[in-house]
Short mmCIF file of C-alpha atoms in Angstrom, two decimals:
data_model
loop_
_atom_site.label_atom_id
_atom_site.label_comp_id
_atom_site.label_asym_id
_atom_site.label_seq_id
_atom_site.Cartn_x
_atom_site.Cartn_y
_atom_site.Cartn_z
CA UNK H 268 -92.33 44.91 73.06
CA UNK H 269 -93.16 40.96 72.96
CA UNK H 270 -96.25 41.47 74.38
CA UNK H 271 -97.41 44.41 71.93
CA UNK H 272 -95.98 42.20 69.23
CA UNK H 273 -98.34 39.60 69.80
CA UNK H 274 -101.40 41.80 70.64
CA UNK H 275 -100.87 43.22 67.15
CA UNK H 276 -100.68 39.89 65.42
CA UNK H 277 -104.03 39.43 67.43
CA UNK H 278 -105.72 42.61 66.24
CA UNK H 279 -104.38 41.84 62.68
CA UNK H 280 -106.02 38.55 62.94
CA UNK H 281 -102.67 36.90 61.74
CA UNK H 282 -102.15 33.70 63.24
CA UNK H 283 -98.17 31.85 63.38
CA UNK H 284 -100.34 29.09 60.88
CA UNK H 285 -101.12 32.13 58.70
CA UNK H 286 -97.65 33.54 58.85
CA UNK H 287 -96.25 30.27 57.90
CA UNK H 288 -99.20 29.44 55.43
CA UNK H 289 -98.24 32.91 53.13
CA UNK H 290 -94.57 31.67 53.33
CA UNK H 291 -95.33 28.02 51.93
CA UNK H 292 -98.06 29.89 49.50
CA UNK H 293 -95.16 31.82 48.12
CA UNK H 294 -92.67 29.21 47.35
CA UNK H 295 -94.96 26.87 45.90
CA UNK H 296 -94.47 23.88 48.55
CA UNK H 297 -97.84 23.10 49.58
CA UNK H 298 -101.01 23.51 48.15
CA UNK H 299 -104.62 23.17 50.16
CA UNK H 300 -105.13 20.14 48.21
CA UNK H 301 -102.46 17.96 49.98
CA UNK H 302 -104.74 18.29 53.31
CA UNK H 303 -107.28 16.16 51.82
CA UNK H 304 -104.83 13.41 50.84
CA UNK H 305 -104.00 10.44 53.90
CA UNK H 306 -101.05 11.83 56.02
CA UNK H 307 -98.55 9.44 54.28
CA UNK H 308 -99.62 10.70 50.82
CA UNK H 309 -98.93 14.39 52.18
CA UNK H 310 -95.58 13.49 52.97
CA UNK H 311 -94.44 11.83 50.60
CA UNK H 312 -94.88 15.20 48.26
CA UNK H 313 -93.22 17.08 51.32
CA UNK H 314 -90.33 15.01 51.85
CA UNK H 315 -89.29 15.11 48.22
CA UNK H 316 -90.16 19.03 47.92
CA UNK H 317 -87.85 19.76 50.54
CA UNK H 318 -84.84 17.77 48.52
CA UNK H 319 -85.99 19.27 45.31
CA UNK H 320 -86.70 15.85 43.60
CA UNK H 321 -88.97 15.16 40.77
CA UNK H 322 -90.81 12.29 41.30
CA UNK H 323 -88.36 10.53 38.99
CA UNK H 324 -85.50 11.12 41.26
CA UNK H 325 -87.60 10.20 44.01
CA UNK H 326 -88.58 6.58 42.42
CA UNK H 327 -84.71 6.30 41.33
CA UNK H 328 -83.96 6.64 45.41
CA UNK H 329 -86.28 3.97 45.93
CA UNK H 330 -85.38 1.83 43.37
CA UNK H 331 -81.55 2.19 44.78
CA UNK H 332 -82.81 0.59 48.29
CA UNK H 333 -85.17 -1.96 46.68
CA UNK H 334 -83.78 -5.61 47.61
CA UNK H 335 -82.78 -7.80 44.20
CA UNK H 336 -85.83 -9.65 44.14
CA UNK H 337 -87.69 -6.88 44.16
CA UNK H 338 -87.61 -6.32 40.53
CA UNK H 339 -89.87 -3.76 38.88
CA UNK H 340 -89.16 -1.28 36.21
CA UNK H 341 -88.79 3.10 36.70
CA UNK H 342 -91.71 3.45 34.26
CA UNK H 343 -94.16 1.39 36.35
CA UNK H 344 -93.23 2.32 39.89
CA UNK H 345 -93.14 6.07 38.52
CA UNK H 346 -96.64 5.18 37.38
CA UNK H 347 -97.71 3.59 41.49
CA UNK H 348 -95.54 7.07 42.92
CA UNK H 349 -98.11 9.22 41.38
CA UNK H 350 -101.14 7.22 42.27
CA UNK H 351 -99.30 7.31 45.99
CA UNK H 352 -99.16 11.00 46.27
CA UNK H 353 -102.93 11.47 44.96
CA UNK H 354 -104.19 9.39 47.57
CA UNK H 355 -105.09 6.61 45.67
CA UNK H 356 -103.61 3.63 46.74
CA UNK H 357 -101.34 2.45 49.21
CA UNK H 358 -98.06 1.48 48.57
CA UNK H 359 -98.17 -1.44 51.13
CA UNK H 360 -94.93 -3.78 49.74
CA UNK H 361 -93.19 -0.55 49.78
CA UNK H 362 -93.77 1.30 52.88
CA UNK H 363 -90.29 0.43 54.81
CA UNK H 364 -88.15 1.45 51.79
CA UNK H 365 -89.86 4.39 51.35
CA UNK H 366 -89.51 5.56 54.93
CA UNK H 367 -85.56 4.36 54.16
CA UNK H 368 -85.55 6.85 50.91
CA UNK H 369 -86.37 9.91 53.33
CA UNK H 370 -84.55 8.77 56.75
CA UNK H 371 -86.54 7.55 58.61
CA UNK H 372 -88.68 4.92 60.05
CA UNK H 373 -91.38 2.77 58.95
CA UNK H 374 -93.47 3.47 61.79
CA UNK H 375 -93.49 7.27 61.47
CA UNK H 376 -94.48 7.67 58.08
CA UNK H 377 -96.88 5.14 57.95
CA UNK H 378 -98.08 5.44 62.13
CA UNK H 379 -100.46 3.27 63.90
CA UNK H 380 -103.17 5.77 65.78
CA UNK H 381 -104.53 5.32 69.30
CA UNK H 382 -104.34 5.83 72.68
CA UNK H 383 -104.18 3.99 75.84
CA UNK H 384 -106.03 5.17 79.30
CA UNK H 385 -103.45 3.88 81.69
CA UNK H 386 -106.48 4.76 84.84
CA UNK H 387 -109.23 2.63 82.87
CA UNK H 388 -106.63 -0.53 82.18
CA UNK H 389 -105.45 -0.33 86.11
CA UNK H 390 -109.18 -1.12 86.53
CA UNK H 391 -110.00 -3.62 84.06
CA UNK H 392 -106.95 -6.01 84.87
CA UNK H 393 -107.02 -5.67 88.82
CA UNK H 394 -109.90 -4.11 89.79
CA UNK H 395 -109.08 -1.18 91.63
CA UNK H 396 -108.20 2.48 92.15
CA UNK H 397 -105.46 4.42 93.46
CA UNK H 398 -107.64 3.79 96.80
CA UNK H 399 -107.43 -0.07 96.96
CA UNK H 400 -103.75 0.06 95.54
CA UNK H 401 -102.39 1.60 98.68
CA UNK H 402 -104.49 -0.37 101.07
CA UNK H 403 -103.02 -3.46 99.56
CA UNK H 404 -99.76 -2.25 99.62
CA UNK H 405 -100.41 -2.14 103.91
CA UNK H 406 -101.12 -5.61 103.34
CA UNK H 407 -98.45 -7.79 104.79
CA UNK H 408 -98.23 -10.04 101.43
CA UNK H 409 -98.41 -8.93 97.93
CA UNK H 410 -100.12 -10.56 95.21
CA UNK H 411 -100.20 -10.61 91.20
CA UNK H 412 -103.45 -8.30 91.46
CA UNK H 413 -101.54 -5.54 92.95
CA UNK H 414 -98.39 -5.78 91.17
CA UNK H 415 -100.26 -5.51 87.97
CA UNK H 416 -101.60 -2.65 89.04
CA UNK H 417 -98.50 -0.85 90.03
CA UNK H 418 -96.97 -1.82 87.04
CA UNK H 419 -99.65 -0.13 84.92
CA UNK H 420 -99.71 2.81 87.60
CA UNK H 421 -96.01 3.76 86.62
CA UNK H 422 -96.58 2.61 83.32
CA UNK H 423 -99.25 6.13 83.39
CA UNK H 424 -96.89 8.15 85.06
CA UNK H 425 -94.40 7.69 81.98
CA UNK H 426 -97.25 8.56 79.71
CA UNK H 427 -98.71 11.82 81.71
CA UNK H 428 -94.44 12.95 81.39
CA UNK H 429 -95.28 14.71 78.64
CA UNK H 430 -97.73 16.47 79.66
CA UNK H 431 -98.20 16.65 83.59
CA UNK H 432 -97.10 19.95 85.36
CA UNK H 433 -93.73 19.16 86.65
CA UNK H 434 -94.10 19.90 90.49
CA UNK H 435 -97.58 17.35 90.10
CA UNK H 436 -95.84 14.70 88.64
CA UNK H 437 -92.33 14.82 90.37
CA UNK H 438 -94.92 14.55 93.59
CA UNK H 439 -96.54 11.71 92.23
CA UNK H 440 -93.89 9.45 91.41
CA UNK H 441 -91.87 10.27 94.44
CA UNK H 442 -94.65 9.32 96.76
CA UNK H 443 -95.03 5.77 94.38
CA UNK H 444 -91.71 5.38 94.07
CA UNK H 445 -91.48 5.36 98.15
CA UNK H 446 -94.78 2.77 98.17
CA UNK H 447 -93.63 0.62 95.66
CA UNK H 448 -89.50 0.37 97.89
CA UNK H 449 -91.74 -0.31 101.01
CA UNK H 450 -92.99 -3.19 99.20
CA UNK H 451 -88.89 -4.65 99.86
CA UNK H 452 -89.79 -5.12 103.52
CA UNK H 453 -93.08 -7.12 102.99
CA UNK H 454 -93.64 -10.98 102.14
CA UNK H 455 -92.34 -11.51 98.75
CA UNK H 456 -90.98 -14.28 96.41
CA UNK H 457 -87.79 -14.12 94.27
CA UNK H 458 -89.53 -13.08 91.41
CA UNK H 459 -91.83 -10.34 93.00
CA UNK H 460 -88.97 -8.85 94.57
CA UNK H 461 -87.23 -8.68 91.20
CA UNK H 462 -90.39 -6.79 89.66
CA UNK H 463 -90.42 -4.66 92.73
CA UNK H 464 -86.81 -3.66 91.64
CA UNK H 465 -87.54 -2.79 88.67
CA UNK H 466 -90.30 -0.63 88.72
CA UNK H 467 -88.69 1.21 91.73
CA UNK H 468 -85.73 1.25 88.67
CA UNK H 469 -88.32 2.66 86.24
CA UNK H 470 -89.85 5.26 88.32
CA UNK H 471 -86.51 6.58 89.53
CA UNK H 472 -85.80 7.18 85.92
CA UNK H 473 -89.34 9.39 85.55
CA UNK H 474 -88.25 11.11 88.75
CA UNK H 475 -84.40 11.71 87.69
CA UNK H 476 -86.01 13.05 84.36
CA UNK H 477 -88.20 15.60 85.91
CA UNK H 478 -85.71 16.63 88.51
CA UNK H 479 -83.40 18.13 85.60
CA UNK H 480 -86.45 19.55 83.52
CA UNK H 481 -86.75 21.73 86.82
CA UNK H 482 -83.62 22.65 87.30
CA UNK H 483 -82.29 20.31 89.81
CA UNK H 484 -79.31 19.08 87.86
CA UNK H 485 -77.68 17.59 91.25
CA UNK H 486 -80.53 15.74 92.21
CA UNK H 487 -81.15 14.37 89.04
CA UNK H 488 -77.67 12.77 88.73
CA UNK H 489 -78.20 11.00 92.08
CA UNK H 490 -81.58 9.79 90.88
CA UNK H 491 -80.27 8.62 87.75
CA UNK H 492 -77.24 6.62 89.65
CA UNK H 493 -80.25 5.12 91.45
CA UNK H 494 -82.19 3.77 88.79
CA UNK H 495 -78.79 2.27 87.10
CA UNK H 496 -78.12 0.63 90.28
CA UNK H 497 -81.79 -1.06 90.53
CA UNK H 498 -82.00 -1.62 86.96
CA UNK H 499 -78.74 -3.47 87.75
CA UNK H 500 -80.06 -5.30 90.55
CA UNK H 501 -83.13 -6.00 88.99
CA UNK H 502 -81.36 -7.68 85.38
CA UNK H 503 -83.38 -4.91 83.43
CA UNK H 504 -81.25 -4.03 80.53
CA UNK H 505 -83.67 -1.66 79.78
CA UNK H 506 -83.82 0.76 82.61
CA UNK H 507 -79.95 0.82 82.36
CA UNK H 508 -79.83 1.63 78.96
CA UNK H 509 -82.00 4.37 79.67
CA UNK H 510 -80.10 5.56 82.84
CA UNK H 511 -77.44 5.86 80.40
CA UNK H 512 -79.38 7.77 77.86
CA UNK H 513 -80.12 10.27 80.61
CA UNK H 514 -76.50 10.84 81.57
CA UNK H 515 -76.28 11.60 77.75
CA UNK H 516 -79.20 13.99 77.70
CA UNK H 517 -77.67 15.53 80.66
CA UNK H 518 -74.22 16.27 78.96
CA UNK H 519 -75.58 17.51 75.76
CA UNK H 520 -77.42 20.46 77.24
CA UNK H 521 -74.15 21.28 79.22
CA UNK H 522 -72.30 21.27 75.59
CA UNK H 523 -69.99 17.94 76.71
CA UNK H 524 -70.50 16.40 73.52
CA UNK H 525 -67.62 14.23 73.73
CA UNK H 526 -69.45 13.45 77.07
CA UNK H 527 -72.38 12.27 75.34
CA UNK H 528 -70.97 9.87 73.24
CA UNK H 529 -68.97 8.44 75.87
CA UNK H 530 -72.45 7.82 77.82
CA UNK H 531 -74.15 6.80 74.64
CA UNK H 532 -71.36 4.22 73.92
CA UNK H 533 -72.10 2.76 77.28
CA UNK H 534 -75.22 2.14 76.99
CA UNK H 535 -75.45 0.75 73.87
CA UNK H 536 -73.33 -1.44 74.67
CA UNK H 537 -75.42 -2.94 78.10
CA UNK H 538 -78.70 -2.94 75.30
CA UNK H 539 -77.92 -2.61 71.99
CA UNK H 540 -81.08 -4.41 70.85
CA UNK H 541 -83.78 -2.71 73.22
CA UNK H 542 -85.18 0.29 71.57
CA UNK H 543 -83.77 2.66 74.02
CA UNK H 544 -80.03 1.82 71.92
CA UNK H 545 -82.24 4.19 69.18
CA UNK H 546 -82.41 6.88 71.46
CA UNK H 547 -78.69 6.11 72.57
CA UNK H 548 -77.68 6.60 68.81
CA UNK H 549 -79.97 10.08 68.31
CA UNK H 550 -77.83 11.13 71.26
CA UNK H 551 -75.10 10.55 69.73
CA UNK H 552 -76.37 12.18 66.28
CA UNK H 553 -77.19 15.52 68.16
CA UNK H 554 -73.33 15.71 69.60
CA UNK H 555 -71.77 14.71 66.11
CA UNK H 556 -74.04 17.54 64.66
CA UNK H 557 -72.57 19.98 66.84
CA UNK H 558 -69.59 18.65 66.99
CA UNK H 559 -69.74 20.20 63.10
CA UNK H 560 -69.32 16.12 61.62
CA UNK H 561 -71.97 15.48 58.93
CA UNK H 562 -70.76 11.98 58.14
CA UNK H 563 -70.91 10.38 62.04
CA UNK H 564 -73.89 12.30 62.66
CA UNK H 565 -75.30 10.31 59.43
CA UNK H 566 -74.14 7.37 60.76
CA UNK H 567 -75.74 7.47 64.02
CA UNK H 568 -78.83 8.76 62.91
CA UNK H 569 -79.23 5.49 60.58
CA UNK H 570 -77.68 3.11 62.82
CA UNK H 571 -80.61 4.28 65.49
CA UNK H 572 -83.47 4.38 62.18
CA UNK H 573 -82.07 0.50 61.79
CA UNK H 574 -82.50 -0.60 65.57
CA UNK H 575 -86.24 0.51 65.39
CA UNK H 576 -87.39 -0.48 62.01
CA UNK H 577 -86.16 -4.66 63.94
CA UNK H 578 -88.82 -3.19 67.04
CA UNK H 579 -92.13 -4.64 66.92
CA UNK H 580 -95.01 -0.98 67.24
CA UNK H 581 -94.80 -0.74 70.89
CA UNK H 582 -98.15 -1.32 72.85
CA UNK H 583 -98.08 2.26 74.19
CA UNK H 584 -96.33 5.60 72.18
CA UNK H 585 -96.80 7.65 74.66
CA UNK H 586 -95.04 6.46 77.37
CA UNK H 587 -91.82 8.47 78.08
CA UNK H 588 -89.80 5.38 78.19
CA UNK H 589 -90.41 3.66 74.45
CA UNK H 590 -89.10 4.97 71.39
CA UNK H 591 -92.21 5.14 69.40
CA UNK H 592 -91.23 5.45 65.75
CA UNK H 593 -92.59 9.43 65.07
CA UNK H 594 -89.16 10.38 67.57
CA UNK H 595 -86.95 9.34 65.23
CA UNK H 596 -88.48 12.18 62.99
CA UNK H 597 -87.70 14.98 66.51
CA UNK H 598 -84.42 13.57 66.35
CA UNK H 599 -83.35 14.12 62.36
CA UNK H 600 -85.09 17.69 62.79
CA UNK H 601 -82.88 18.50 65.35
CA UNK H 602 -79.16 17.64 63.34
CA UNK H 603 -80.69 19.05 60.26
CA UNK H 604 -81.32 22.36 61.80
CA UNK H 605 -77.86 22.04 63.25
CA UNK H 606 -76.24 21.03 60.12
CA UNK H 607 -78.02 24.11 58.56
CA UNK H 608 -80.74 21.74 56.44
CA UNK H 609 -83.31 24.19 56.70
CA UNK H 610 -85.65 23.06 54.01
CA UNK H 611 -85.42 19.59 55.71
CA UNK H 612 -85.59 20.36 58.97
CA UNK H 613 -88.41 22.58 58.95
CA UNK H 614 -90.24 20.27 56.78
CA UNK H 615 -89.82 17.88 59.80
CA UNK H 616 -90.78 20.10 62.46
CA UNK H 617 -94.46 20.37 60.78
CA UNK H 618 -94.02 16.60 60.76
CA UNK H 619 -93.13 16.81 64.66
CA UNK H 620 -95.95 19.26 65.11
CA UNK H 621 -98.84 17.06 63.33
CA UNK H 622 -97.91 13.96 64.77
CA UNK H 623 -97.87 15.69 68.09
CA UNK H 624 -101.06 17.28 67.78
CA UNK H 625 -104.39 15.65 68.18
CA UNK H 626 -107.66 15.85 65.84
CA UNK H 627 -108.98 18.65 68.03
CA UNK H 628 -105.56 20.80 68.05
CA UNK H 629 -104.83 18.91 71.76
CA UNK H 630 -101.08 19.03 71.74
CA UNK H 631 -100.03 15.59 72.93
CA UNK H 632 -96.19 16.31 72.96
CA UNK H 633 -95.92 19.54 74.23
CA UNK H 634 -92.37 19.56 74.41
CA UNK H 635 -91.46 17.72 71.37
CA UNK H 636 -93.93 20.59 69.58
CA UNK H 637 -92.10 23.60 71.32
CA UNK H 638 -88.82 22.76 69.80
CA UNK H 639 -90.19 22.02 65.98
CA UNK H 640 -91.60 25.36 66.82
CA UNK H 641 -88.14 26.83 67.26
CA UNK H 642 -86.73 24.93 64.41
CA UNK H 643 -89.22 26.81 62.11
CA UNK H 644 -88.24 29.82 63.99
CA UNK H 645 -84.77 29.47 63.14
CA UNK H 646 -85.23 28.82 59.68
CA UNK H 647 -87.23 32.01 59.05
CA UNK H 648 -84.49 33.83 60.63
CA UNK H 649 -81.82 32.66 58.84
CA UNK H 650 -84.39 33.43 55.59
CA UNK H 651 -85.27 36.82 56.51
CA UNK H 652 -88.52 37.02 58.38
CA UNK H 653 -87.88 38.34 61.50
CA UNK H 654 -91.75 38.43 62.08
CA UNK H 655 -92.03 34.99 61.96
CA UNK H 656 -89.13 34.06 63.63
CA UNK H 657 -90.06 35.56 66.69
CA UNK H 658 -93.73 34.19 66.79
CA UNK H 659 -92.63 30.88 66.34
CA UNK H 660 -89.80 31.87 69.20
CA UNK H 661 -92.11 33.24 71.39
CA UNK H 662 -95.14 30.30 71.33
CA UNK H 663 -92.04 27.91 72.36
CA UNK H 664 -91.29 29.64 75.23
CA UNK H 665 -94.66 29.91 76.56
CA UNK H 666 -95.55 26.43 76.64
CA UNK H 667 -96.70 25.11 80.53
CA UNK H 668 -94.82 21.93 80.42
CA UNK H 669 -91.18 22.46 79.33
CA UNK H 670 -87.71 21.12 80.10
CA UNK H 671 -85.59 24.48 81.05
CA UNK H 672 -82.24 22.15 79.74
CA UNK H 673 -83.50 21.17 76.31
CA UNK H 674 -85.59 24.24 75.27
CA UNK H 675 -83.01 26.65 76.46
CA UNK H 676 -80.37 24.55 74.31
CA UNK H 677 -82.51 24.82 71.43
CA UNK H 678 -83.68 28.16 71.78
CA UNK H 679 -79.73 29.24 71.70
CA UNK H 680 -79.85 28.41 68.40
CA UNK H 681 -82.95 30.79 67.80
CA UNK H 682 -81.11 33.11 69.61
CA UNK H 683 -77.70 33.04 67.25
CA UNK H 684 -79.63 33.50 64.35
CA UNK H 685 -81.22 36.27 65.39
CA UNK H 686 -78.31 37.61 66.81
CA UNK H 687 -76.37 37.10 63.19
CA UNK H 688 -79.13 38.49 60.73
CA UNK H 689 -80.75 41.04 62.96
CA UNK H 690 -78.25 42.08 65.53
CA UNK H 691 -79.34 45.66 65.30
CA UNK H 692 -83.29 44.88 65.88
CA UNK H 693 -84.27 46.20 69.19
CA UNK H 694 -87.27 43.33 68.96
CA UNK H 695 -84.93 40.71 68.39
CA UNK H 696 -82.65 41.76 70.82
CA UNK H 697 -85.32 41.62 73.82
CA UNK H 698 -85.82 37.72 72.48
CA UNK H 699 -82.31 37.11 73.70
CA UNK H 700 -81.90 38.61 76.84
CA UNK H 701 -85.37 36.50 77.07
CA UNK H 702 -83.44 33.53 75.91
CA UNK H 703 -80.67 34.01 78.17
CA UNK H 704 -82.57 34.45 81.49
CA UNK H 705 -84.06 31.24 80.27
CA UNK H 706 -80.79 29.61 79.95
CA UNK H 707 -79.69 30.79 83.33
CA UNK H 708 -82.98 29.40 84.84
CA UNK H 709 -82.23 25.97 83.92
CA UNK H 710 -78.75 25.55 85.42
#
């Protein structure tokens, strides 16, 4: 029935962008104009569409954030919001309050572009391939050459997370995780063998993190233990604020939301000023959210929209490991659609899906994209368009690089809805047996 679904929507020449083009036509919230304005501009209309502002309310929400020195009357700044969401100038001074006004971060309304090539930099700084790398490593002393390049080797790894089959790159950073522990039993100094511990800490963590998107739940644990210990070892605050944050991930997709916190608690409080204490909070927003608490999950989500606006732009977004500022905006989609925000949240799952998505369509953040797509599946459910809804629903699931855990989690809230407005539907009803053979694959 899936199958026939989609080869009609094929024949029909109806795309899921057409589906949700007619649906935006019809309510008045976009218009082909805003694609010609910069991405900021766009959003700025979006963001106060989906709260049903005026611009005047939307300058009065600035004006309420706006430091006391900052002194500037509605009229005028009315007059600099309009030439804002034309396109026609920048509104530089204001760009942090603004992102403040709509939740979230400086950095993901107003992102920096660009992308590292973690192959060509291993190059330029030592001078060699993956080759030379592990002939050195047979070496009997290591030097600052080969470190550097092992740094930037995991540092790739991280990156490709997103994107790299998961049987290729749990491979992959097993076998350098075992090169770079050999490394223990060669010549080193004190401060080498710290940096050895630490990126055997921070490729344990990639590991751990693949393990569970496969289904190894057991093995990821251990993993994760691992990389606390060496991040311990090693002084890295970091890695153990992230081995943390996975033993929070872990206990949200088996619904232990109290468990979450707990784990989020503890590791903001071993790095409450590295930007992985961000993700710590989101963690916690996602249990409050579900936990049915508005007001904590509020909390957290600002507390965590506070820690990275004090970051500096990290050198590399992409790297599985740094909170770039656009994952802020995954986060707030989530609790919305939890909290049953729909304009919001699927105004923030296009967000998710643009930022994701490269010039040529290239989907950077395949994962990140599959669950905005089931947020905007979920909200045409729960507003009648069962069509949609299970396009949106079915594109999530078909996605090469997944993590069973987090996209079954989401996708059980694709599957209530559907469940609750069309529990009679024989084509919905095929989704969620779909949706729970999915759910049973990732235990």
């Amino acid at each position: 029935m899936l199958g026939r679904r989609r080869a009609c929507f094929r024949s029909a020449g109806i795309t899921l962008s057409g589906l949700r083009l007619r649906r935006w036509t019809v309510r008045g919230r976009g218009s082909a104009m805003a694609d010609e304005r910069p991405d900021w501009a766009r959003r700025m209309v979006e963001e106060r569409a989906a709260r049903d502002w005026s611009q005047t309310d939307a300058v009065r929400a600035l004006m309420v954030r706006l430091p006391d020195d900052q002194v500037v009357s509605e009229q005028d700044l009315l007059r600099q919001w309009k030439r804002w969401e034309a396109g026609e100038a920048q509104p530089t001074k204001y760009r942090s309050w603004i992102a403040q006004t709509f939740g979230t971060t400086t950095g993901a309304f107003f992102p920096e572009r660009g992308r590292r090539d973690g192959r060509a930099e291993i190059l330029q700084v030592s001078g060699m391939d993956t080759v030379d790398i592990i002939a050195r490593l047979r070496a009997s002393d290591v030097d600052v050459a080969t470190l550097d390049a092992l740094r930037i080797t995991a540092d790739r790894l991280c990156c490709e997370y997103a994107y790299m089959p998961a049987d290729q790159l749990l491979l992959e950073g097993k076998a350098w995780l075992a090169r770079v522990v050999g490394l223990q039993h060669q010549r080193v100094s004190l401060a080498q063998h710290r940096e050895i511990i630490a990126l055997a800490g921070r490729l344990s963590l990639l590991v751990g993190c693949v393990e569970y998107d496969s289904g190894r739940p057991r093995d990821a644990e251990a993993t994760r233990q691992a990389a606390l210990m060496l991040g311990q070892e090693a002084g890295e605050l970091s890695v153990q604020g992230w081995a943390h944050e996975m033993r929070a991930w872990f206990a949200l997709t088996r619904g232990d939301y109290r468990g979450v916190i707990a784990a989020a608690e503890a590791g903001i409080a071993v790095a409450p000023t590295e930007s992985v204490a961000a993700q710590l909070y989101a963690q916690k927003a996602k249990a409050w959210a579900r936990l049915g608490d508005r007001s904590q999950t509020e909390v957290a989500l600002d507390k965590g929209r506070q820690i990275l606006e004090l970051q500096p732009y990290p050198e590399n977004i992409e790297n599985h490991f740094v909170v770039d500022p656009a994952k802020y905006d995954f986060y707030r989609m989530d609790a919305l659609r939890k909290s049953g925000e729909n304009r919001l949240a699927e105004q923030l799952a296009n967000e998710v899906i643009r930022a994701g998505t490269d010039f040529d369509g290239t989907e950077r953040s395949p994962m990140r994209i599959a669950e905005a797509r089931v947020t905007l599946g979920v909200v045409a459910a729960r507003e009648g368009d069962l069509d949609t809804a299970l396009a949106y629903g079915e594109r999530a699931l078909t996605g090469e690089r997944k993590s069973l855990p987090s996209l079954a989690m989401v996708a059980a809230d694709l599957g209530q809805a559907l469940q609750m407005h069309y529990g009679h539907a024989s084509e919905a009803q095929e989704f969620v047996t779909h949706l729970r053979e999915l759910r049973g694959g990732g235990q």
